[in-house]
Structure formats: C-alpha cells, structure tokens
Amino acid sequence: MSEQALKDLFIKELQDTYSSETQILEALPAMADAASSPQLKQAFQTHLKETDGQIKRLDRIFQMLKADPGGNTCEATQGLVEEAEEIMEEGLPAEVLDVALIMAAQKVEHYEIASYGSLRTLAETCGMTDVAKLLEETLEEEKATDQKLNQLAEGEVNQRAFKAA
C-alpha cells in the first residue's frame, strides 16, 4: 500500500470519527434528560462538554492536514444512537433506564476508544506526531468516561435498580 493510500484511509477514518462525535453531541442532551441518577445526568453533561472539545480538536487536525471533516457518515454510531433512542422510548422504570443508558453509552465509548486508538497508531506510523498527540488526548478522555460509567454502574446505579426490582 502506498503512503498516499494510507493517508487517504486515515482521512476517511478521521471523517468517520468526526461524524461519530457530531452524532454523539446531538444525542447526549436527551440521554442526560432521561437519566434519573443525578450522578449519571452529570456524567452525560460533562461528556457533552468534552465531546464539544473533541470536535474542536478534530477540527484542528483537519486544518493541520488541509482536509475537509465532512463527507462521511458513521453508520456504526448512527446505529448505536438509534439503539439508545429506542431504549429511552421503551417506558422502562427510571432505575432500569439508568442501567440501560450506561450500557448504551459504554457501547459508544468502546467504539470511540477503538477508533481513536487506531487513528493515533496510524498517525504515529505516518509520522504525524502532532496529530497523534491530539488523538491521544481524546483517547484518554474516552477511556476516562468509560471508567466513570463503570464506576457509576458498580457503585450506585445497578444496585439501585436491583433494589427497586
């Protein structure tokens, strides 16, 4: 594979990730509104601000690469967001909905962790050190969000749902 083919793949995957982040930015307010746990609501609101910053970071990367962020729709995130929307419409008891929201959010986080990890590694391979550093920042934020969601599930949300059942 030529160097240009690798860079083209990188841009295409970066556009996919950009699409993913913009979809998540639109979905998070509804998830925060649907959450009954104050801690979960706060986690979604915090991640909404982080996601906005991540999009700005991606914009910087696209400027550095002189590339357009548009032109690609992340179908994987689209499906995960639709799944979360369906969950919110099922009429689940509040405590169970919180568990389901965490599960839906973690699916998205794991997808993002895979995307940013792969992009960072490819950027490093292609000698784009500054781009790799920016991607690493976002990767660490995504990992921290996933860990925070785990802590919420294990520390409060799952037990509250179990007791309410």
CSV table of N, CA and C in Angstrom, one decimal:
chain,number,residue,atom,x,y,z
A,1,MET,N,0.8,-1.2,0.0
A,1,MET,CA,0.0,0.0,0.0
A,1,MET,C,0.9,1.2,0.0
A,2,SER,N,0.6,2.2,-0.8
A,2,SER,CA,1.4,3.4,-0.9
A,2,SER,C,1.1,4.3,0.3
A,3,GLU,N,2.1,5.2,0.5
A,3,GLU,CA,1.9,6.2,1.6
A,3,GLU,C,0.6,7.0,1.4
A,4,GLN,N,0.3,7.4,0.2
A,4,GLN,CA,-0.9,8.2,-0.1
A,4,GLN,C,-2.1,7.4,0.2
A,5,ALA,N,-2.1,6.1,-0.1
A,5,ALA,CA,-3.3,5.3,0.2
A,5,ALA,C,-3.5,5.2,1.8
A,6,LEU,N,-2.4,5.2,2.5
A,6,LEU,CA,-2.5,5.2,4.0
A,6,LEU,C,-3.1,6.5,4.5
A,7,LYS,N,-2.6,7.6,3.9
A,7,LYS,CA,-3.1,8.9,4.4
A,7,LYS,C,-4.6,9.1,4.0
A,8,ASP,N,-4.9,8.6,2.8
A,8,ASP,CA,-6.4,8.6,2.4
A,8,ASP,C,-7.2,7.8,3.3
A,9,LEU,N,-6.8,6.7,3.7
A,9,LEU,CA,-7.5,5.8,4.7
A,9,LEU,C,-7.6,6.6,6.0
A,10,PHE,N,-6.5,7.2,6.4
A,10,PHE,CA,-6.5,8.0,7.7
A,10,PHE,C,-7.6,9.1,7.6
A,11,ILE,N,-7.6,9.8,6.6
A,11,ILE,CA,-8.6,10.9,6.4
A,11,ILE,C,-10.0,10.4,6.4
A,12,LYS,N,-10.3,9.3,5.7
A,12,LYS,CA,-11.6,8.7,5.7
A,12,LYS,C,-12.0,8.3,7.1
A,13,GLU,N,-11.2,7.6,7.8
A,13,GLU,CA,-11.5,7.2,9.2
A,13,GLU,C,-11.6,8.4,10.1
A,14,LEU,N,-10.9,9.4,9.9
A,14,LEU,CA,-11.0,10.6,10.7
A,14,LEU,C,-12.3,11.3,10.4
A,15,GLN,N,-12.8,11.3,9.2
A,15,GLN,CA,-14.1,11.8,8.9
A,15,GLN,C,-15.2,11.0,9.5
A,16,ASP,N,-15.0,9.7,9.5
A,16,ASP,CA,-16.0,8.8,10.2
A,16,ASP,C,-16.1,9.2,11.7
A,17,THR,N,-14.9,9.4,12.3
A,17,THR,CA,-14.9,9.7,13.7
A,17,THR,C,-15.5,11.1,14.0
A,18,TYR,N,-15.3,12.0,13.1
A,18,TYR,CA,-15.9,13.3,13.2
A,18,TYR,C,-17.4,13.2,13.1
A,19,SER,N,-17.9,12.4,12.2
A,19,SER,CA,-19.3,12.2,12.1
A,19,SER,C,-19.9,11.6,13.4
A,20,SER,N,-19.1,10.6,13.9
A,20,SER,CA,-19.5,9.9,15.2
A,20,SER,C,-19.6,11.0,16.3
A,21,GLU,N,-18.6,11.8,16.4
A,21,GLU,CA,-18.7,12.8,17.5
A,21,GLU,C,-19.8,13.8,17.4
A,22,THR,N,-20.1,14.2,16.2
A,22,THR,CA,-21.2,15.1,16.0
A,22,THR,C,-22.6,14.5,16.3
A,23,GLN,N,-22.7,13.2,16.0
A,23,GLN,CA,-23.9,12.5,16.3
A,23,GLN,C,-24.1,12.3,17.8
A,24,ILE,N,-23.0,12.1,18.5
A,24,ILE,CA,-23.0,11.9,20.0
A,24,ILE,C,-23.3,13.2,20.6
A,25,LEU,N,-22.8,14.3,20.1
A,25,LEU,CA,-23.1,15.7,20.6
A,25,LEU,C,-24.6,15.9,20.6
A,26,GLU,N,-25.2,15.4,19.5
A,26,GLU,CA,-26.7,15.6,19.4
A,26,GLU,C,-27.5,14.7,20.4
A,27,ALA,N,-26.9,13.5,20.6
A,27,ALA,CA,-27.7,12.5,21.4
A,27,ALA,C,-27.5,12.7,22.9
A,28,LEU,N,-26.4,13.2,23.4
A,28,LEU,CA,-26.1,13.3,24.8
A,28,LEU,C,-27.2,14.1,25.6
A,29,PRO,N,-27.7,15.3,25.1
A,29,PRO,CA,-28.7,16.0,25.9
A,29,PRO,C,-29.9,15.2,26.2
A,30,ALA,N,-30.4,14.4,25.3
A,30,ALA,CA,-31.6,13.5,25.5
A,30,ALA,C,-31.2,12.5,26.6
A,31,MET,N,-30.0,11.9,26.5
A,31,MET,CA,-29.6,10.9,27.4
A,31,MET,C,-29.5,11.5,28.8
A,32,ALA,N,-29.0,12.7,28.9
A,32,ALA,CA,-28.9,13.4,30.2
A,32,ALA,C,-30.3,13.6,30.8
A,33,ASP,N,-31.2,14.1,29.9
A,33,ASP,CA,-32.6,14.4,30.4
A,33,ASP,C,-33.3,13.1,30.8
A,34,ALA,N,-33.0,12.0,30.2
A,34,ALA,CA,-33.7,10.7,30.5
A,34,ALA,C,-33.1,10.1,31.8
A,35,ALA,N,-31.9,10.4,32.2
A,35,ALA,CA,-31.3,9.8,33.4
A,35,ALA,C,-32.0,10.3,34.6
A,36,SER,N,-32.2,9.4,35.6
A,36,SER,CA,-32.8,9.8,36.8
A,36,SER,C,-31.7,10.0,37.9
A,37,SER,N,-30.6,9.2,37.8
A,37,SER,CA,-29.5,9.4,38.7
A,37,SER,C,-28.8,10.7,38.5
A,38,PRO,N,-28.7,11.5,39.5
A,38,PRO,CA,-28.0,12.8,39.4
A,38,PRO,C,-26.6,12.7,38.9
A,39,GLN,N,-25.9,11.6,39.4
A,39,GLN,CA,-24.5,11.4,39.0
A,39,GLN,C,-24.4,11.0,37.5
A,40,LEU,N,-25.3,10.2,37.1
A,40,LEU,CA,-25.4,9.8,35.7
A,40,LEU,C,-25.7,11.0,34.8
A,41,LYS,N,-26.7,11.8,35.2
A,41,LYS,CA,-27.0,13.0,34.5
A,41,LYS,C,-25.8,13.9,34.4
A,42,GLN,N,-25.1,14.1,35.5
A,42,GLN,CA,-23.9,14.9,35.5
A,42,GLN,C,-22.8,14.4,34.6
A,43,ALA,N,-22.6,13.0,34.6
A,43,ALA,CA,-21.6,12.4,33.7
A,43,ALA,C,-21.9,12.7,32.2
A,44,PHE,N,-23.2,12.6,31.9
A,44,PHE,CA,-23.6,12.9,30.5
A,44,PHE,C,-23.3,14.3,30.1
A,45,GLN,N,-23.7,15.2,31.1
A,45,GLN,CA,-23.5,16.7,30.8
A,45,GLN,C,-22.0,17.0,30.7
A,46,THR,N,-21.2,16.4,31.5
A,46,THR,CA,-19.7,16.6,31.5
A,46,THR,C,-19.2,16.0,30.1
A,47,HIS,N,-19.7,14.9,29.7
A,47,HIS,CA,-19.2,14.3,28.5
A,47,HIS,C,-19.6,15.1,27.3
A,48,LEU,N,-20.8,15.8,27.4
A,48,LEU,CA,-21.2,16.7,26.3
A,48,LEU,C,-20.2,17.8,26.1
A,49,LYS,N,-19.7,18.4,27.2
A,49,LYS,CA,-18.7,19.4,27.1
A,49,LYS,C,-17.4,18.9,26.5
A,50,GLU,N,-17.0,17.7,27.0
A,50,GLU,CA,-15.8,17.0,26.4
A,50,GLU,C,-16.0,16.8,24.9
A,51,THR,N,-17.1,16.3,24.5
A,51,THR,CA,-17.4,16.0,23.1
A,51,THR,C,-17.2,17.2,22.3
A,52,ASP,N,-17.7,18.3,22.8
A,52,ASP,CA,-17.6,19.6,22.0
A,52,ASP,C,-16.1,19.9,21.9
A,53,GLY,N,-15.3,19.7,22.9
A,53,GLY,CA,-13.9,20.0,22.8
A,53,GLY,C,-13.2,19.0,21.9
A,54,GLN,N,-13.7,17.7,21.9
A,54,GLN,CA,-13.1,16.7,21.0
A,54,GLN,C,-13.4,17.1,19.5
A,55,ILE,N,-14.6,17.6,19.2
A,55,ILE,CA,-14.9,18.1,17.9
A,55,ILE,C,-13.9,19.2,17.5
A,56,LYS,N,-13.7,20.1,18.4
A,56,LYS,CA,-12.8,21.2,18.1
A,56,LYS,C,-11.4,20.7,17.9
A,57,ARG,N,-11.0,19.7,18.6
A,57,ARG,CA,-9.7,19.1,18.4
A,57,ARG,C,-9.6,18.4,17.1
A,58,LEU,N,-10.7,17.8,16.7
A,58,LEU,CA,-10.7,17.2,15.3
A,58,LEU,C,-10.6,18.3,14.2
A,59,ASP,N,-11.3,19.4,14.5
A,59,ASP,CA,-11.3,20.5,13.5
A,59,ASP,C,-9.8,21.0,13.3
A,60,ARG,N,-9.1,21.0,14.5
A,60,ARG,CA,-7.7,21.4,14.4
A,60,ARG,C,-6.9,20.4,13.5
A,61,ILE,N,-7.2,19.2,13.8
A,61,ILE,CA,-6.4,18.1,13.0
A,61,ILE,C,-6.7,18.3,11.5
A,62,PHE,N,-8.0,18.5,11.2
A,62,PHE,CA,-8.4,18.6,9.8
A,62,PHE,C,-7.7,19.9,9.2
A,63,GLN,N,-7.6,20.9,9.9
A,63,GLN,CA,-6.9,22.1,9.4
A,63,GLN,C,-5.4,21.8,9.2
A,64,MET,N,-4.8,21.1,10.2
A,64,MET,CA,-3.4,20.7,10.0
A,64,MET,C,-3.1,19.9,8.8
A,65,LEU,N,-4.1,19.0,8.4
A,65,LEU,CA,-4.0,18.1,7.3
A,65,LEU,C,-4.5,18.7,6.0
A,66,LYS,N,-5.1,19.9,6.1
A,66,LYS,CA,-5.8,20.6,5.0
A,66,LYS,C,-6.8,19.7,4.3
A,67,ALA,N,-7.6,19.1,5.2
A,67,ALA,CA,-8.7,18.2,4.7
A,67,ALA,C,-10.0,18.7,5.3
A,68,ASP,N,-11.1,18.2,4.6
A,68,ASP,CA,-12.5,18.5,5.0
A,68,ASP,C,-13.0,17.5,5.9
A,69,PRO,N,-13.6,17.9,7.1
A,69,PRO,CA,-14.1,16.9,8.0
A,69,PRO,C,-15.4,16.3,7.6
A,70,GLY,N,-16.1,16.8,6.6
A,70,GLY,CA,-17.4,16.3,6.1
A,70,GLY,C,-17.2,15.2,5.1
A,71,GLY,N,-18.4,14.7,4.7
A,71,GLY,CA,-18.4,13.8,3.6
A,71,GLY,C,-18.5,12.3,4.0
A,72,ASN,N,-18.6,12.0,5.2
A,72,ASN,CA,-18.7,10.6,5.7
A,72,ASN,C,-19.7,10.6,6.8
A,73,THR,N,-20.6,9.6,6.8
A,73,THR,CA,-21.5,9.3,7.9
A,73,THR,C,-21.1,8.1,8.7
A,74,CYS,N,-20.9,8.2,10.0
A,74,CYS,CA,-20.6,7.0,10.7
A,74,CYS,C,-21.8,6.2,11.0
A,75,GLU,N,-22.0,5.1,10.3
A,75,GLU,CA,-23.2,4.3,10.4
A,75,GLU,C,-23.2,3.5,11.7
A,76,ALA,N,-22.0,3.2,12.2
A,76,ALA,CA,-21.9,2.4,13.5
A,76,ALA,C,-22.5,3.3,14.6
A,77,THR,N,-22.1,4.5,14.7
A,77,THR,CA,-22.6,5.4,15.8
A,77,THR,C,-24.1,5.7,15.5
A,78,GLN,N,-24.4,5.8,14.3
A,78,GLN,CA,-25.9,6.1,13.9
A,78,GLN,C,-26.7,4.9,14.5
A,79,GLY,N,-26.2,3.7,14.3
A,79,GLY,CA,-27.0,2.6,14.9
A,79,GLY,C,-27.0,2.5,16.4
A,80,LEU,N,-25.9,2.9,17.0
A,80,LEU,CA,-25.8,2.9,18.5
A,80,LEU,C,-26.7,4.0,19.1
A,81,VAL,N,-26.7,5.2,18.4
A,81,VAL,CA,-27.6,6.2,18.9
A,81,VAL,C,-29.1,5.8,18.7
A,82,GLU,N,-29.4,5.2,17.6
A,82,GLU,CA,-30.8,4.7,17.4
A,82,GLU,C,-31.2,3.7,18.5
A,83,GLU,N,-30.2,2.9,18.8
A,83,GLU,CA,-30.5,1.9,19.9
A,83,GLU,C,-30.8,2.6,21.2
A,84,ALA,N,-30.0,3.6,21.5
A,84,ALA,CA,-30.2,4.4,22.8
A,84,ALA,C,-31.6,5.1,22.7
A,85,GLU,N,-31.9,5.6,21.6
A,85,GLU,CA,-33.2,6.3,21.5
A,85,GLU,C,-34.4,5.3,21.7
A,86,GLU,N,-34.2,4.1,21.1
A,86,GLU,CA,-35.2,3.1,21.4
A,86,GLU,C,-35.4,2.7,22.8
A,87,ILE,N,-34.2,2.6,23.5
A,87,ILE,CA,-34.2,2.3,24.9
A,87,ILE,C,-35.0,3.4,25.7
A,88,MET,N,-34.8,4.6,25.3
A,88,MET,CA,-35.4,5.7,26.1
A,88,MET,C,-36.9,5.8,25.8
A,89,GLU,N,-37.4,5.1,24.7
A,89,GLU,CA,-38.8,5.1,24.4
A,89,GLU,C,-39.5,3.9,24.9
A,90,GLU,N,-38.8,3.0,25.5
A,90,GLU,CA,-39.4,1.7,26.0
A,90,GLU,C,-40.3,1.8,27.2
A,91,GLY,N,-40.2,2.9,27.9
A,91,GLY,CA,-41.0,3.1,29.1
A,91,GLY,C,-40.5,2.3,30.3
A,92,LEU,N,-39.2,2.1,30.4
A,92,LEU,CA,-38.6,1.3,31.5
A,92,LEU,C,-38.7,2.1,32.8
A,93,PRO,N,-38.7,1.4,33.9
A,93,PRO,CA,-38.7,2.1,35.2
A,93,PRO,C,-37.4,3.0,35.2
A,94,ALA,N,-37.4,4.1,35.9
A,94,ALA,CA,-36.3,5.0,35.9
A,94,ALA,C,-34.9,4.4,36.3
A,95,GLU,N,-35.0,3.5,37.3
A,95,GLU,CA,-33.7,2.9,37.8
A,95,GLU,C,-33.2,1.9,36.7
A,96,VAL,N,-34.0,1.2,36.0
A,96,VAL,CA,-33.6,0.3,35.0
A,96,VAL,C,-33.2,1.1,33.7
A,97,LEU,N,-33.8,2.2,33.5
A,97,LEU,CA,-33.4,3.0,32.3
A,97,LEU,C,-32.0,3.5,32.6
A,98,ASP,N,-31.7,3.9,33.8
A,98,ASP,CA,-30.3,4.4,34.0
A,98,ASP,C,-29.3,3.3,33.7
A,99,VAL,N,-29.6,2.0,34.1
A,99,VAL,CA,-28.7,0.9,33.8
A,99,VAL,C,-28.6,0.8,32.2
A,100,ALA,N,-29.7,0.8,31.5
A,100,ALA,CA,-29.7,0.7,30.1
A,100,ALA,C,-28.9,1.9,29.4
A,101,LEU,N,-29.1,3.1,30.0
A,101,LEU,CA,-28.4,4.2,29.4
A,101,LEU,C,-26.8,4.1,29.6
A,102,ILE,N,-26.4,3.6,30.7
A,102,ILE,CA,-25.0,3.3,30.9
A,102,ILE,C,-24.5,2.3,29.9
A,103,MET,N,-25.3,1.2,29.7
A,103,MET,CA,-24.9,0.2,28.7
A,103,MET,C,-24.8,0.8,27.3
A,104,ALA,N,-25.7,1.6,26.9
A,104,ALA,CA,-25.7,2.2,25.6
A,104,ALA,C,-24.5,3.1,25.5
A,105,ALA,N,-24.3,3.9,26.5
A,105,ALA,CA,-23.2,4.9,26.5
A,105,ALA,C,-21.8,4.2,26.4
A,106,GLN,N,-21.7,3.0,27.1
A,106,GLN,CA,-20.4,2.3,27.1
A,106,GLN,C,-20.2,1.7,25.7
A,107,LYS,N,-21.2,1.3,25.0
A,107,LYS,CA,-21.0,0.7,23.7
A,107,LYS,C,-20.4,1.8,22.8
A,108,VAL,N,-20.9,3.0,22.9
A,108,VAL,CA,-20.4,4.1,22.2
A,108,VAL,C,-19.0,4.4,22.6
A,109,GLU,N,-18.7,4.4,23.9
A,109,GLU,CA,-17.3,4.7,24.3
A,109,GLU,C,-16.3,3.7,23.8
A,110,HIS,N,-16.7,2.4,23.9
A,110,HIS,CA,-15.8,1.4,23.4
A,110,HIS,C,-15.5,1.5,21.9
A,111,TYR,N,-16.5,1.9,21.1
A,111,TYR,CA,-16.3,2.2,19.7
A,111,TYR,C,-15.4,3.4,19.5
A,112,GLU,N,-15.6,4.4,20.3
A,112,GLU,CA,-14.7,5.6,20.2
A,112,GLU,C,-13.3,5.2,20.6
A,113,ILE,N,-13.1,4.4,21.7
A,113,ILE,CA,-11.8,4.0,22.1
A,113,ILE,C,-11.1,3.3,21.0
A,114,ALA,N,-11.8,2.4,20.4
A,114,ALA,CA,-11.2,1.6,19.2
A,114,ALA,C,-10.8,2.6,18.1
A,115,SER,N,-11.7,3.5,17.8
A,115,SER,CA,-11.4,4.4,16.7
A,115,SER,C,-10.2,5.3,17.0
A,116,TYR,N,-10.2,6.0,18.1
A,116,TYR,CA,-9.1,6.9,18.5
A,116,TYR,C,-7.8,6.1,18.6
A,117,GLY,N,-7.8,4.9,19.2
A,117,GLY,CA,-6.6,4.2,19.3
A,117,GLY,C,-6.0,3.8,18.0
A,118,SER,N,-6.9,3.4,17.1
A,118,SER,CA,-6.4,3.0,15.7
A,118,SER,C,-5.9,4.3,15.0
A,119,LEU,N,-6.6,5.4,15.1
A,119,LEU,CA,-6.2,6.6,14.4
A,119,LEU,C,-4.9,7.1,14.9
A,120,ARG,N,-4.7,7.1,16.3
A,120,ARG,CA,-3.5,7.5,16.9
A,120,ARG,C,-2.3,6.7,16.4
A,121,THR,N,-2.5,5.4,16.4
A,121,THR,CA,-1.4,4.5,15.9
A,121,THR,C,-1.1,4.7,14.4
A,122,LEU,N,-2.1,4.9,13.6
A,122,LEU,CA,-1.8,5.2,12.2
A,122,LEU,C,-1.1,6.5,12.0
A,123,ALA,N,-1.5,7.5,12.8
A,123,ALA,CA,-0.9,8.9,12.7
A,123,ALA,C,0.6,8.7,13.1
A,124,GLU,N,0.9,8.0,14.1
A,124,GLU,CA,2.3,7.7,14.5
A,124,GLU,C,3.1,7.1,13.4
A,125,THR,N,2.5,6.0,12.8
A,125,THR,CA,3.1,5.3,11.7
A,125,THR,C,3.4,6.2,10.5
A,126,CYS,N,2.5,7.1,10.3
A,126,CYS,CA,2.7,8.1,9.1
A,126,CYS,C,3.6,9.3,9.5
A,127,GLY,N,4.1,9.3,10.7
A,127,GLY,CA,5.0,10.4,11.1
A,127,GLY,C,4.2,11.7,11.5
A,128,MET,N,2.9,11.6,11.7
A,128,MET,CA,2.1,12.8,12.1
A,128,MET,C,2.1,12.9,13.6
A,129,THR,N,3.2,13.2,14.2
A,129,THR,CA,3.4,13.2,15.7
A,129,THR,C,2.4,14.2,16.4
A,130,ASP,N,2.3,15.4,15.8
A,130,ASP,CA,1.3,16.4,16.5
A,130,ASP,C,-0.1,15.9,16.4
A,131,VAL,N,-0.5,15.3,15.3
A,131,VAL,CA,-1.8,14.8,15.2
A,131,VAL,C,-2.0,13.6,16.2
A,132,ALA,N,-1.0,12.8,16.3
A,132,ALA,CA,-1.1,11.6,17.2
A,132,ALA,C,-1.3,12.1,18.6
A,133,LYS,N,-0.6,13.2,19.0
A,133,LYS,CA,-0.8,13.7,20.4
A,133,LYS,C,-2.2,14.2,20.6
A,134,LEU,N,-2.8,14.9,19.7
A,134,LEU,CA,-4.1,15.3,19.8
A,134,LEU,C,-5.1,14.2,19.9
A,135,LEU,N,-4.9,13.2,19.1
A,135,LEU,CA,-5.8,12.0,19.2
A,135,LEU,C,-5.6,11.2,20.5
A,136,GLU,N,-4.4,11.2,21.0
A,136,GLU,CA,-4.1,10.6,22.3
A,136,GLU,C,-4.9,11.3,23.4
A,137,GLU,N,-5.0,12.6,23.4
A,137,GLU,CA,-5.7,13.4,24.4
A,137,GLU,C,-7.2,12.9,24.4
A,138,THR,N,-7.8,12.8,23.2
A,138,THR,CA,-9.2,12.4,23.1
A,138,THR,C,-9.3,11.0,23.6
A,139,LEU,N,-8.4,10.1,23.2
A,139,LEU,CA,-8.4,8.7,23.6
A,139,LEU,C,-8.4,8.6,25.1
A,140,GLU,N,-7.6,9.4,25.8
A,140,GLU,CA,-7.6,9.3,27.2
A,140,GLU,C,-8.9,9.8,27.9
A,141,GLU,N,-9.5,10.8,27.2
A,141,GLU,CA,-10.8,11.3,27.7
A,141,GLU,C,-11.9,10.2,27.6
A,142,GLU,N,-11.9,9.5,26.4
A,142,GLU,CA,-12.8,8.5,26.2
A,142,GLU,C,-12.7,7.3,27.2
A,143,LYS,N,-11.4,7.0,27.5
A,143,LYS,CA,-11.2,5.9,28.5
A,143,LYS,C,-11.6,6.3,29.8
A,144,ALA,N,-11.4,7.6,30.2
A,144,ALA,CA,-11.8,8.1,31.5
A,144,ALA,C,-13.4,8.1,31.6
A,145,THR,N,-14.0,8.5,30.5
A,145,THR,CA,-15.5,8.5,30.5
A,145,THR,C,-16.0,7.0,30.7
A,146,ASP,N,-15.4,6.1,30.0
A,146,ASP,CA,-15.8,4.7,30.2
A,146,ASP,C,-15.6,4.2,31.6
A,147,GLN,N,-14.5,4.6,32.2
A,147,GLN,CA,-14.2,4.2,33.6
A,147,GLN,C,-15.2,4.8,34.5
A,148,LYS,N,-15.6,6.1,34.3
A,148,LYS,CA,-16.6,6.8,35.1
A,148,LYS,C,-17.9,6.1,35.0
A,149,LEU,N,-18.3,5.7,33.8
A,149,LEU,CA,-19.6,5.0,33.7
A,149,LEU,C,-19.5,3.6,34.4
A,150,ASN,N,-18.4,3.0,34.3
A,150,ASN,CA,-18.2,1.7,35.1
A,150,ASN,C,-18.4,1.9,36.6
A,151,GLN,N,-17.8,3.0,37.1
A,151,GLN,CA,-17.9,3.3,38.5
A,151,GLN,C,-19.3,3.6,38.9
A,152,LEU,N,-20.0,4.3,38.1
A,152,LEU,CA,-21.4,4.6,38.4
A,152,LEU,C,-22.3,3.4,38.4
A,153,ALA,N,-22.0,2.5,37.4
A,153,ALA,CA,-22.8,1.2,37.4
A,153,ALA,C,-22.5,0.4,38.6
A,154,GLU,N,-21.3,0.2,38.9
A,154,GLU,CA,-20.9,-0.6,40.0
A,154,GLU,C,-21.1,0.0,41.4
A,155,GLY,N,-21.0,1.3,41.5
A,155,GLY,CA,-21.1,2.0,42.8
A,155,GLY,C,-22.5,2.4,43.2
A,156,GLU,N,-23.4,2.5,42.2
A,156,GLU,CA,-24.7,3.1,42.6
A,156,GLU,C,-25.9,2.5,41.7
A,157,VAL,N,-25.7,2.7,40.4
A,157,VAL,CA,-26.9,2.6,39.5
A,157,VAL,C,-27.4,1.2,39.5
A,158,ASN,N,-26.5,0.2,39.3
A,158,ASN,CA,-27.0,-1.2,39.2
A,158,ASN,C,-27.7,-1.7,40.5
A,159,GLN,N,-27.1,-1.3,41.6
A,159,GLN,CA,-27.7,-1.7,42.9
A,159,GLN,C,-29.0,-1.1,43.1
A,160,ARG,N,-29.1,0.2,42.8
A,160,ARG,CA,-30.4,0.9,42.9
A,160,ARG,C,-31.5,0.2,42.1
A,161,ALA,N,-31.1,-0.2,40.9
A,161,ALA,CA,-32.1,-0.9,40.0
A,161,ALA,C,-32.5,-2.2,40.6
A,162,PHE,N,-31.5,-2.9,41.1
A,162,PHE,CA,-31.7,-4.2,41.7
A,162,PHE,C,-32.7,-4.1,42.9
A,163,LYS,N,-32.4,-3.2,43.7
A,163,LYS,CA,-33.3,-3.0,44.9
A,163,LYS,C,-34.7,-2.5,44.5
A,164,ALA,N,-34.8,-1.8,43.5
A,164,ALA,CA,-36.1,-1.3,43.0
A,164,ALA,C,-37.0,-2.4,42.3
A,165,ALA,N,-36.3,-3.5,41.9
A,165,ALA,CA,-36.9,-4.6,41.1
A,165,ALA,C,-37.8,-5.4,42.0
